[in-house]
C-alpha positions as a printed Julia matrix, in Angstrom:
647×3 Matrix{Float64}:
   9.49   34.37   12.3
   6.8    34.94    9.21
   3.62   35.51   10.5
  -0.07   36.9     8.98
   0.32   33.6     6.59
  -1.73   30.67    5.95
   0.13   28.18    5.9
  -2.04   25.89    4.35
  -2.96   28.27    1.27
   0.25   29.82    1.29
   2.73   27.93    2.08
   5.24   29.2    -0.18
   4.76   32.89    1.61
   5.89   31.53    4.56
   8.82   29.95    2.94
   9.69   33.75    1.23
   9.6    35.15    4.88
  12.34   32.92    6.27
  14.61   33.24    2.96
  13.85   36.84    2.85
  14.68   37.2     6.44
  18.23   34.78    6.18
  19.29   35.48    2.65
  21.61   32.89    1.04
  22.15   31.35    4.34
  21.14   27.45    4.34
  19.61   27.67    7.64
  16.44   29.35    6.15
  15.29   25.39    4.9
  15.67   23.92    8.13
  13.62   26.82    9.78
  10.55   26.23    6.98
  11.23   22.65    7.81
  11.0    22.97   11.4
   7.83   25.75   11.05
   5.58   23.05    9.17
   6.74   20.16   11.52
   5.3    22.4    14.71
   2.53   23.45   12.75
   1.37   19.36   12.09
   2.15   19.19   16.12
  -0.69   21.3    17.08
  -4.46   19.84   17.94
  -5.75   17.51   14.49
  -3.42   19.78   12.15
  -2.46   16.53    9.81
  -6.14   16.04    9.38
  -6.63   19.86    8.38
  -4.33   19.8     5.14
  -6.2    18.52    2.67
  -5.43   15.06    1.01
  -4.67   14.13   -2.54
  -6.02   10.62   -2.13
  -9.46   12.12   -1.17
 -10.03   15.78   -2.52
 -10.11   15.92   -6.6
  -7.21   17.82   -7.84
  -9.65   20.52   -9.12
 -10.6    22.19   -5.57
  -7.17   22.26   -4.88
  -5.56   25.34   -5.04
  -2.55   25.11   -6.8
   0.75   26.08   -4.51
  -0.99   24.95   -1.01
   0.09   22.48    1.51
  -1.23   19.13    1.11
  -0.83   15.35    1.67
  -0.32   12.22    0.09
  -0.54    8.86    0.67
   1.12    6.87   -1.19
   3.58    4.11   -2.46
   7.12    4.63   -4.22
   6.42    2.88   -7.56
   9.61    4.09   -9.3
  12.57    6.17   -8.69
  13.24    8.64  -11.28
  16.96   10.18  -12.18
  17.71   13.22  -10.25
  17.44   16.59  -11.36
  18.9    19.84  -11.19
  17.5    23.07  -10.58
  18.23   26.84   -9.14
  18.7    26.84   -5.58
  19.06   30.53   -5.58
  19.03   32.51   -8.88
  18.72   36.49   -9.36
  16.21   38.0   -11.65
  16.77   41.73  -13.47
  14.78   44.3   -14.03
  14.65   45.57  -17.55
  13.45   49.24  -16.78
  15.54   49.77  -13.58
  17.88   46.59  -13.36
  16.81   46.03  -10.17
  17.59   43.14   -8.88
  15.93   40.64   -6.93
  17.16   37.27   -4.97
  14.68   34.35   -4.86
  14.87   31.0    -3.73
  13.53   27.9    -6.31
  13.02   25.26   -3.86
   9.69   23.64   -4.08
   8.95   25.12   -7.11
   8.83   23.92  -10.97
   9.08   27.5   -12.45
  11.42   30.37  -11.82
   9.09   33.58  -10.51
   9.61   36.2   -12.36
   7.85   39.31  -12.57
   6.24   41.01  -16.41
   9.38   43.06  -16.58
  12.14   40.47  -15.04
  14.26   38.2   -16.8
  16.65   35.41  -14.84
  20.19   36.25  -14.68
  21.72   32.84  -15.58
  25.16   34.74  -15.43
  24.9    36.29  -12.18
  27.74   34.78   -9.66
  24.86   34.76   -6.57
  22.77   32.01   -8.48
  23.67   28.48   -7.15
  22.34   24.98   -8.23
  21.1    21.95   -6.5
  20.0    18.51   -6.98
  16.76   17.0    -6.03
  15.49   13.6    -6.55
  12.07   12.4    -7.85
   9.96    9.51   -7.43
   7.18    8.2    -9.24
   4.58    7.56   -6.41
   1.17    5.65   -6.49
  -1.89    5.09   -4.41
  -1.33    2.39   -2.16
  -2.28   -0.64   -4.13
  -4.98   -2.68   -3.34
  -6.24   -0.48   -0.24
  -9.71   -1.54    1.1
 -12.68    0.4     0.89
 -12.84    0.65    4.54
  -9.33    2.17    5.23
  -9.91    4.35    2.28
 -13.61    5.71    3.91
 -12.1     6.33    6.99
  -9.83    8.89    5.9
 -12.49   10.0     3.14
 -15.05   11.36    5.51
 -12.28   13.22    7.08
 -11.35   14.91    3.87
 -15.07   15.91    3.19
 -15.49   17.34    6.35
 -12.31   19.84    6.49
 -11.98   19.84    2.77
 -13.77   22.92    2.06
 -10.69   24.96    4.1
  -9.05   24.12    0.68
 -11.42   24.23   -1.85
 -11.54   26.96   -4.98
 -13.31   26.99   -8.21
 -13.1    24.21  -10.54
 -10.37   24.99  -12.82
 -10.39   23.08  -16.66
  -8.51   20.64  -16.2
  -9.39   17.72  -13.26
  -7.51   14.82  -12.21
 -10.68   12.02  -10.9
  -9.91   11.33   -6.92
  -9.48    7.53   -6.44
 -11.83    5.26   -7.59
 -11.7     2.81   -4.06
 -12.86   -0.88   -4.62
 -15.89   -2.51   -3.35
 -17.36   -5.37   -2.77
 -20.5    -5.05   -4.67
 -21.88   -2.41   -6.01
 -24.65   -2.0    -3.95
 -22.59   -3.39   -0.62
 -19.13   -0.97   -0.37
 -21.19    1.4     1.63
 -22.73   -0.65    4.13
 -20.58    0.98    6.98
 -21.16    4.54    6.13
 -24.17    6.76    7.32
 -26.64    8.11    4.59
 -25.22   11.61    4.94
 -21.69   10.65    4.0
 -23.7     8.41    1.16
 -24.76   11.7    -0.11
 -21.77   13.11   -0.12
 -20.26   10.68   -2.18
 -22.98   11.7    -4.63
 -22.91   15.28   -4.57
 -18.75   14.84   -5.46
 -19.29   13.55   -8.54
 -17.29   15.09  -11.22
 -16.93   15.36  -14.83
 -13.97   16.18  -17.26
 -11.8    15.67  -19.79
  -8.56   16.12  -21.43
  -8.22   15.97  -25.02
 -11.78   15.33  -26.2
 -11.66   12.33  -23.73
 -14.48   12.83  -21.42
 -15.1    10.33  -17.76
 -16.9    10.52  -14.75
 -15.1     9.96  -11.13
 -16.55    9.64   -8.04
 -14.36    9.16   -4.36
 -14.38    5.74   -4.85
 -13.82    2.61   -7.5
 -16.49    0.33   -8.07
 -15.44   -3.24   -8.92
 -18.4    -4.23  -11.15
 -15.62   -6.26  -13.51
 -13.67   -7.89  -10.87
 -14.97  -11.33  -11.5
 -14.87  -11.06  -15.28
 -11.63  -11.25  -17.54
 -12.49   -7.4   -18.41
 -10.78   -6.0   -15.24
  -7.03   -7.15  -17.04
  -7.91   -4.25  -19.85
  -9.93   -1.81  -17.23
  -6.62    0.13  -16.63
  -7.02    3.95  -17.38
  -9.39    4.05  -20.01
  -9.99    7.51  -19.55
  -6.74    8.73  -20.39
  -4.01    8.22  -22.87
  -1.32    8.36  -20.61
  -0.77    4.93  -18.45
  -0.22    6.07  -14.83
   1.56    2.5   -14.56
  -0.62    1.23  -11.6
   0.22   -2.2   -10.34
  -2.92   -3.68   -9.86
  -6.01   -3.63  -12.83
  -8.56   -1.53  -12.35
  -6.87    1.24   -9.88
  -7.13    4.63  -10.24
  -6.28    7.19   -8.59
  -3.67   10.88   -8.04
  -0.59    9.66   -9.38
   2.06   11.94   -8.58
   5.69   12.97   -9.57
   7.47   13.45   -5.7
   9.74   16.27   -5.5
  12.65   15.48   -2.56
  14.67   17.42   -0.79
  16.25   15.95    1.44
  17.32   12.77    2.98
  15.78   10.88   -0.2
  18.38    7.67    0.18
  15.38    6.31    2.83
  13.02    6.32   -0.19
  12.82    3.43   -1.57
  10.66    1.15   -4.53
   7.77   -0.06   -2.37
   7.63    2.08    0.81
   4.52    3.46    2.14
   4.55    7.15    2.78
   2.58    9.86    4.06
   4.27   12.92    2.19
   3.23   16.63    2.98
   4.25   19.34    0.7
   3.6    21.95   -1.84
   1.34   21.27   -4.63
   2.52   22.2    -8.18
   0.23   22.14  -10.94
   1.25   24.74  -13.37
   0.46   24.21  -17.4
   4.06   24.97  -18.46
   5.1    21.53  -16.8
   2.8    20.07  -19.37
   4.64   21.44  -22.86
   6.14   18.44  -23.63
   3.34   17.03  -24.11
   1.96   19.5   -26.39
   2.19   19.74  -29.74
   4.97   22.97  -29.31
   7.62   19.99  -28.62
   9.3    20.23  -30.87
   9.39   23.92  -31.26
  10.6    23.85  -27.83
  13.36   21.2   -28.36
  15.05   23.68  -31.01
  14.88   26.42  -28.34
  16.28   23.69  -26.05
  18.54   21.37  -27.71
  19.27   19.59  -24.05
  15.79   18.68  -24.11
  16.72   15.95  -27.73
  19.15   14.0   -25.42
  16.01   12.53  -24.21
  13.85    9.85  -25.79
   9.74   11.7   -27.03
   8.69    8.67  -25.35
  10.77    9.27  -21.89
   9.61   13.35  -22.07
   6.13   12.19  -22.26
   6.59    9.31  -18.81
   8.85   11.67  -16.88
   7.14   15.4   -17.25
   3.3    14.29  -17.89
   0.65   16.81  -18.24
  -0.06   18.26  -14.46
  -3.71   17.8   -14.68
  -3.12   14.64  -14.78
   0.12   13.55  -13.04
   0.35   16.92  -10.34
   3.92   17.77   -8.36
   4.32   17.5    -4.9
   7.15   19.18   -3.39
   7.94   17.23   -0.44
   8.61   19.56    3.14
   7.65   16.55    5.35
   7.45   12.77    4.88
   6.62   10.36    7.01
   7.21    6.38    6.46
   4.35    4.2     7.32
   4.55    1.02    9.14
   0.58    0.53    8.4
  -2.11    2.07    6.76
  -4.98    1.16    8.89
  -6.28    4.42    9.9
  -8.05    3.14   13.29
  -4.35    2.97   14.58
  -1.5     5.66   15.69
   1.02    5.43   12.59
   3.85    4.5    14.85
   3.98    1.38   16.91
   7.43    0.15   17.0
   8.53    2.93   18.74
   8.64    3.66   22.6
   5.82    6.27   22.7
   3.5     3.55   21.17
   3.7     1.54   24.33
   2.44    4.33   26.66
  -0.19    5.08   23.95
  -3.85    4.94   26.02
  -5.51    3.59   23.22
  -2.87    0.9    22.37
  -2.87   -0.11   26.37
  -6.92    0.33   26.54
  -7.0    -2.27   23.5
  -4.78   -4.8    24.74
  -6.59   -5.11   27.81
  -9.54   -5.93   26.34
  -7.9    -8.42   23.63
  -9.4   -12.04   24.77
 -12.97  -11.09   24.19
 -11.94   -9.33   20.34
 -10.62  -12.62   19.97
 -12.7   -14.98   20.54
 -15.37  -13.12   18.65
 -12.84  -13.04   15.57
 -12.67  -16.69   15.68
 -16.3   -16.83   16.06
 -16.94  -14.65   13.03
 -14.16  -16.32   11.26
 -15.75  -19.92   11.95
 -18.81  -18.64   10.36
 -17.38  -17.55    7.07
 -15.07  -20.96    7.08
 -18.57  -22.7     7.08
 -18.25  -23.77   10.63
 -14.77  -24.93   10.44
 -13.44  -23.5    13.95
  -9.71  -25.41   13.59
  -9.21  -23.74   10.24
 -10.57  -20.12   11.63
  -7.93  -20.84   14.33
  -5.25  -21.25   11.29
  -6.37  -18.08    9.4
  -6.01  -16.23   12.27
  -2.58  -16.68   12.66
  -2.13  -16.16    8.93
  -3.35  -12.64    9.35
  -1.02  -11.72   12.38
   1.71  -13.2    10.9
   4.91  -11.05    9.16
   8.22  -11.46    8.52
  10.11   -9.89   11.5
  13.63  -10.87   10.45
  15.58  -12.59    7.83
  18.33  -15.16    8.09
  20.73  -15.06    5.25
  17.89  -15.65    2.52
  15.04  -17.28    5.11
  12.77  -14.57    5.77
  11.26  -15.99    9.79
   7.71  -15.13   10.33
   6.0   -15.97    6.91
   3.01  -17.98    7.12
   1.61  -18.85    3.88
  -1.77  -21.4     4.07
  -3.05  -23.57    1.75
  -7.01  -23.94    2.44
  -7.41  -27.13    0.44
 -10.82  -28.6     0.55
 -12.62  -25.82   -1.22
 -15.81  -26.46   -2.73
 -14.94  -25.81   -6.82
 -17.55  -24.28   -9.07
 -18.46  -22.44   -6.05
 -18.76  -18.37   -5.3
 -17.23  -19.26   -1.73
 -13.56  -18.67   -2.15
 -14.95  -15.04   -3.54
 -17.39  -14.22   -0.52
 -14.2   -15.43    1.36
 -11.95  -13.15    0.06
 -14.76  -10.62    0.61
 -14.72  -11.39    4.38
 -10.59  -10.64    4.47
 -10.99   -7.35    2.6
 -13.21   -6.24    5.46
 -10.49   -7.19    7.87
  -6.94   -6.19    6.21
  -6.3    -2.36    5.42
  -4.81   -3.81    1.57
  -5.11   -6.99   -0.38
  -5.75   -8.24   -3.83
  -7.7   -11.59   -5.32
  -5.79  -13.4    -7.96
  -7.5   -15.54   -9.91
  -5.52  -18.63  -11.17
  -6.22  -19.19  -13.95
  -4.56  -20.43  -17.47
  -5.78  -17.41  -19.0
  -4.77  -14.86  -16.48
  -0.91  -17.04  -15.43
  -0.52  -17.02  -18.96
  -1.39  -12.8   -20.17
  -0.8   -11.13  -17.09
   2.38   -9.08  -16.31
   3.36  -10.15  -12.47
   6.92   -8.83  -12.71
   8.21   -5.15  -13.03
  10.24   -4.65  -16.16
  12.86   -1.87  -16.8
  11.26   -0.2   -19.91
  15.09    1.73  -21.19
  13.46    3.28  -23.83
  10.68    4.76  -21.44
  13.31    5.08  -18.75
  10.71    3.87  -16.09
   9.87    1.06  -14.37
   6.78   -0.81  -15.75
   4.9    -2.21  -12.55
   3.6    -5.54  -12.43
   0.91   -7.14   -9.92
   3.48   -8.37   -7.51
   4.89   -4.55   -6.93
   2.82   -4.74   -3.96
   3.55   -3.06   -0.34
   4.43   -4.76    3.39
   1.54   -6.74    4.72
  -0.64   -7.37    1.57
  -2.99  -10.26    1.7
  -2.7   -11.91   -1.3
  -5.23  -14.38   -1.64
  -4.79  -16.79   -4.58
  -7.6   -18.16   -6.06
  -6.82  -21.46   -7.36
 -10.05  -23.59   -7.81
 -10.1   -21.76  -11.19
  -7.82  -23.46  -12.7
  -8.72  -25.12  -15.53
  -6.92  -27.8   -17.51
  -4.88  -25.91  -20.14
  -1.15  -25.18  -21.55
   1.06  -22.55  -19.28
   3.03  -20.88  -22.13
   6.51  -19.46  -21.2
   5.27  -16.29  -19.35
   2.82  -18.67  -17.58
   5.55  -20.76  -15.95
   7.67  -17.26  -15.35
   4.62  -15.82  -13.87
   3.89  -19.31  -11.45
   7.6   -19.42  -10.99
   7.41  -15.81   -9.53
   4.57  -17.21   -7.18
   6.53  -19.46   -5.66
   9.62  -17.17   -4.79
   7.26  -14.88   -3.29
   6.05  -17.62   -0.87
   9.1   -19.28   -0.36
  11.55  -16.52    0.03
   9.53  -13.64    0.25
  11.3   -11.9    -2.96
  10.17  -10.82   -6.07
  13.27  -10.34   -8.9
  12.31   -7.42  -11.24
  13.96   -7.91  -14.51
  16.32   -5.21  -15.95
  16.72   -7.0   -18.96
  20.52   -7.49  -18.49
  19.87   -8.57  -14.68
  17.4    -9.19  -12.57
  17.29   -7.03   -9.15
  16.21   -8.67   -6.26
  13.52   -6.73   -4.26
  12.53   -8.32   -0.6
   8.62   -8.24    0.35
   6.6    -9.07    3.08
   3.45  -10.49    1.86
   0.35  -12.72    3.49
  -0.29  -15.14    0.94
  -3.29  -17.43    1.42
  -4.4   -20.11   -1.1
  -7.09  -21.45   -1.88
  -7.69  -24.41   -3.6
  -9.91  -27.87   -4.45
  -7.03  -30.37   -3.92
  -3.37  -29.61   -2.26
  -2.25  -26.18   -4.08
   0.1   -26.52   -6.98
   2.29  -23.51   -5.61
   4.88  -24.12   -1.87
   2.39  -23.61    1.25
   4.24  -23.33    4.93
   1.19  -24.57    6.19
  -2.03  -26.25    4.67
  -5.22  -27.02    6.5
  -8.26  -28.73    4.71
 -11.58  -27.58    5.22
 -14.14  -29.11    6.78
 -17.17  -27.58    6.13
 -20.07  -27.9     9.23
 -22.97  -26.64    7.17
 -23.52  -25.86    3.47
 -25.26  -22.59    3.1
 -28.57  -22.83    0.08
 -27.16  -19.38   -1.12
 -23.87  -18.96   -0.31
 -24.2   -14.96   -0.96
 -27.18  -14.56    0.91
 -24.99  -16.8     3.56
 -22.22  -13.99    3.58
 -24.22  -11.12    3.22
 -26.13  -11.87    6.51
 -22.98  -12.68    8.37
 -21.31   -9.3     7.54
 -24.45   -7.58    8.37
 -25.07   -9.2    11.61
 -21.52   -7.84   13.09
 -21.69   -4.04   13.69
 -19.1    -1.72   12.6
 -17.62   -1.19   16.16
 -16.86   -4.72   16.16
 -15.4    -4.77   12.61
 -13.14   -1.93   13.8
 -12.14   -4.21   16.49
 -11.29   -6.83   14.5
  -9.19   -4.73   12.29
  -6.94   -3.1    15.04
  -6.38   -6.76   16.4
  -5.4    -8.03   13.12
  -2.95   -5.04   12.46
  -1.82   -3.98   15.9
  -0.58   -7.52   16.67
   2.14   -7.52   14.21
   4.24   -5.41   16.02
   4.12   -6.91   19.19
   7.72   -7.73   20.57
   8.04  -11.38   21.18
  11.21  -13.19   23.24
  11.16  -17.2    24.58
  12.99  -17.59   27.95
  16.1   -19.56   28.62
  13.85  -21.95   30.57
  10.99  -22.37   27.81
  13.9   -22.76   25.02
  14.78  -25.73   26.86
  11.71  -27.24   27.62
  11.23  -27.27   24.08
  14.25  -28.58   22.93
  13.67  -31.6    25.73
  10.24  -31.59   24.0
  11.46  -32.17   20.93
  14.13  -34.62   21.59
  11.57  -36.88   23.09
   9.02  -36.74   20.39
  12.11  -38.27   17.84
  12.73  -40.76   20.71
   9.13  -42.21   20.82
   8.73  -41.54   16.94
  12.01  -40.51   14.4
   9.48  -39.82   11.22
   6.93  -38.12   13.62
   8.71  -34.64   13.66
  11.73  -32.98   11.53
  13.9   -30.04   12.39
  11.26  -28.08    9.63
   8.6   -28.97   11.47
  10.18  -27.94   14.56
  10.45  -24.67   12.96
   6.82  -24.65   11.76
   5.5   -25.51   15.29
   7.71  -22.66   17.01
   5.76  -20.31   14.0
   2.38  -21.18   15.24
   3.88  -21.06   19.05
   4.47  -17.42   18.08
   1.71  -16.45   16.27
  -0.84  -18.37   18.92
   1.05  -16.44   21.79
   0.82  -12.93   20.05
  -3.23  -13.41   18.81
  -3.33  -14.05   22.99
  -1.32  -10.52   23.21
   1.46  -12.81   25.18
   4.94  -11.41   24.33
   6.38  -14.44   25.7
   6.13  -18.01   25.07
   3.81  -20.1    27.69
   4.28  -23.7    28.23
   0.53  -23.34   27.91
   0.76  -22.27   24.09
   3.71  -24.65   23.41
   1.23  -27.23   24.12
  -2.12  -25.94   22.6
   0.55  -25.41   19.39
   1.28  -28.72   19.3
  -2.68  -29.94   19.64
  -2.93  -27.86   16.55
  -0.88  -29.11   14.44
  -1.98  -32.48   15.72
  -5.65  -32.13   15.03
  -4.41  -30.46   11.39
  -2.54  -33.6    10.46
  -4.62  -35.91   11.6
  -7.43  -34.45    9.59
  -5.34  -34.39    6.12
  -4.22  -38.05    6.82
  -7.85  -38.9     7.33
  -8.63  -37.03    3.74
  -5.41  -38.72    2.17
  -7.09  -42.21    3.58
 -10.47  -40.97    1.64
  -9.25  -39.64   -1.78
  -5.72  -41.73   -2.47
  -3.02  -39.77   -3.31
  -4.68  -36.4    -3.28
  -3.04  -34.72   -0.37
């Protein structure tokens, strides 16, 4: 075996060693495959290699071993290269074997040329993907691993070279609040990474995190890479971040649009990658004449200058189920359940929630029934699908919000300290009727164009819909509120390839907010009652996130996440209890209860028996399920009897 490497500097020394030592012979990639995967076994190695999401691209060195977190946005066409090609000497015609996996650019020596003729040189096929931050992650998920990356980044860290990618921009809450859960010395930190650079004349400054000054103002639709001329194709306004072009290997059929992955590989960022984007294209293209089968505008999306857009050549890639960084990555799996922490947590889960609801009740302005009904919302998922009904979505409509009011944003503040990702869209005629919410195939590009519903599993999506105003919806309006309402009712977004549409399943939390009953399909929709109405409704917030300390915030945030992968079974005997249940509420009352509402009450069943960390269904939760739903209706029929015809 290679030894006297780093491996994390190096890592394409140790991958010479093992071709060196086995020649042509394939096994010499699953050896480097299986050296790195021991390597990332031993004590905190994964948090040693340093992170694209968090380090700036320029104290990387270029050809070390790093990470990625990230989300598949696209799936480019794959590509061929030189497995194995053979380089001459011009002096002594030497000769020399070398491998080109994970690499962009045949090595050769001053006095070597590549033998494209020699019989020993073989090609391959690799596939690349266009890959993205994960979109809408919250400031605290994105800290967490941030203070990580400051501490061990400086195992990775070189001179700044001229050209620098910004590290993501993270969003806040306010610009003076996003660090309330980090000590002063990480504070300074921040500070002292401050950066500045530019590529062609364009000069910005990036800091480890995004500050979301505009996102109550109409200027966040236009805030989208500003600093460069090249559109890194983000799905959401306003984030920023390491886009990267994904180099894989192998097994790249279980990559697909939308997954969360944590990639480790090779970092490539050498200037030749960026000549197409130069002005020696076309010089090169008569050198080259493959290189005019392809569009200028495709050369520019699918080899973009390195400095910004690096290469990572993937050795290692893990899919995510989560990306809440308080958790162990896997928890579907058997290991999970004999996990200490996962066992020490669950033990102590009555007491996290009954302070969730507590702190929930708060922020619903005293309203414990609808704190009860957002916190099954926030377990909730969608654990199977039958034939086109996804089971397990739970989409609520809190009706009853006060309009001309900053509540539904302090809200939405409140959930992005809970959930790991989520995104605020605000409904209004403006926004439904300018803003792109489906991915389109650009042909001419060759890419696909992202749009804000290209979002990843287990996004809260909170709709904001006391904005709307009265006003015309224009044709993309009614596409884009059409494109709402398959999300929540089938969990589906179709992308449109012009000549078709493709139908890609999701698994989003949508919540809705609204004055009246919400124009868009709601499973579920509880009106708010509010017990007290706060002076200062910010002021109002602001003390309630500061009053709960950040060891009970990281509570909260492994209940909320850890809970949707529970297992969860009824018993033969509770099945029919409930179906003898049922049978007798349509005696006493036909219109009373439906075979949909049936199949709303066994949701909340569910949901109430999991936020308990029950696996099985209790008569006792049947019953406190139905006193739920009870209290909810009775309480919209009681607003109905107030305002008409409202509800």
């Amino acid at each position: 075996m290679p030894c006297g490497e780093d491996w994390l500097s190096h890592p394409l020394g140790i991958v010479q060693g093992f071709f060196a030592q086995n020649g042509v012979n394939p096994d010499w990639e699953k050896k480097v495959i299986e050296y790195f995967k021991e390597k990332l076994k031993e004590n905190n190695a994964p948090k040693w290699v340093p992170s694209l999401n968090e380090v700036p691209l320029h104290y990387l060195k270029p050809n070390s071993f790093v990470k990625f977190r990230c989300m598949i946005q696209d799936m480019f066409d794959p590509e061929f290269y030189m497995g194995v090609y053979e380089t001459v000497n011009r002096n002594t015609k030497a000769r020399v074997l070398h491998f080109g996996k994970y690499r962009d650019v045949a090595e050769c020596g001053p006095q070597q040329e590549v033998d494209l003729n020699s019989p020993r040189t073989t090609t391959l096929e690799r596939q690349t993907f266009y890959c993205v931050p994960v979109p809408g992650e919250s400031v605290w998920s994105f800290l967490n691993l941030l203070f990580n990356a400051y501490v061990n980044a400086n195992q990775a860290r070189v001179s700044p070279s001229t050209s620098y990618t910004p590290s993501r921009h993270k969003r806040s809450y306010e610009d003076d609040e996003d660090m309330d859960l980090q000590p002063n010395k990480q504070k300074d930190q921040h500070a002292g990474a401050r950066q500045t650079g530019g590529v062609g004349g364009l000069q910005w400054c990036g800091e480890p995190k995004r500050l979301e000054t505009e996102a109550s103002t109409g200027q966040q639709l236009n805030s989208l890479n500003l600093s460069s001329p090249f559109d890194l194709n983000f799905p959401l306004p306003g984030e920023k971040g390491p886009a990267c072009l994904v180099k894989v290997y192998e097994d790249w059929d279980c990559f697909k649009v939308n997954d969360v992955f944590e990639l480790y590989g090779i970092l490539s960022v050498d200037p030749v990658l960026s000549i197409v984007n130069n002005d020696e294209r076309d010089a090169s293209s008569l050198l080259d004449p493959m290189e005019c089968t392809d569009t200028a505008e495709e050369q520019r999306v699918h080899s973009p200058p390195a400095s910004l857009v690096p290469r990572i050549h993937v050795v290692l890639a893990q899919k995510l189920q989560h990306i809440n960084p308080l958790l162990p990555a896997c928890l579907n799996k058997e290991e999970s359940k004999t996990c200490k922490f996962v066992s020490s947590f669950m033990s102590e889960l009555s007491p996290v929630r009954a302070e969730l609801l507590g702190f929930l009740t708060h922020a619903l302005l005293g309203d414990s029934l609808a704190a009860e009904y957002l916190i099954l919302h926030l377990i909730s998922t969608v654990y199977t699908r039958r034939d086109v009904l996804p089971l397990g979505k739970f989409t609520v409509n809190l009706s009853g919000c006060p309009r001309n009011s900053t509540f539904t944003e302090h809200l939405y503040r409140i959930i992005q300290h809970l959930v790991p990702a989520s995104f605020r869209l605000q409904m209004t005629i403006e926004n439904m009727n300018h803003l792109k919410f489906i991915p389109h195939k650009d042909y001419t590009a060759n890419r696909l164009v992202s749009g804000l519903l290209q979002l990843p599993s287990n996004t809260s999506l909170v709709i904001d819909e006391t904005l709307l105003e009265q006003g015309q919806l224009d044709a993309p309006g009614v596409h884009n509120v059409t494109a709402l309402s398959n999300l929540i009712t089938w969990q589906k977004v179709d992308y449109d390839f012009s000549y078709h549409q493709m139908e890609f399943p999701c698994n989003i939390n949508v919540l809705i907010t609204s004055e009246g009953r919400s124009l868009l399909p709601a499973d579920c929709q509880i009106h708010l009652q509010p017990q007290l109405i706060p002076p200062n409704m910010e002021e109002y917030m602001n003390s309630l996130l500061s009053a709960v300390l950040p060891s009970v915030l990281n509570k909260f945030r492994v209940y909320l996440t850890l809970l949707r992968f529970l297992d969860y079974s009824i018993s033969d005997e509770i099945t029919k209890a409930v179906e003898d249940d049922f049978v007798e509420m349509r005696k006493n009352d036909p219109q009373s209860i439906t075979a949909d509402d049936l199949h709303q009450l066994l949701i909340i069943a569910r949901f109430l028996s999991l936020s308990a960390g029950q696996t099985t269904l209790s008569r006792e939760r049947w019953l406190r399920a139905k006193q739920l739903e009870s209290l909810r209706r009775t309480r919209l029929q009681q607003q109905k009897c107030v305002n008409g015809n409202e509800l």
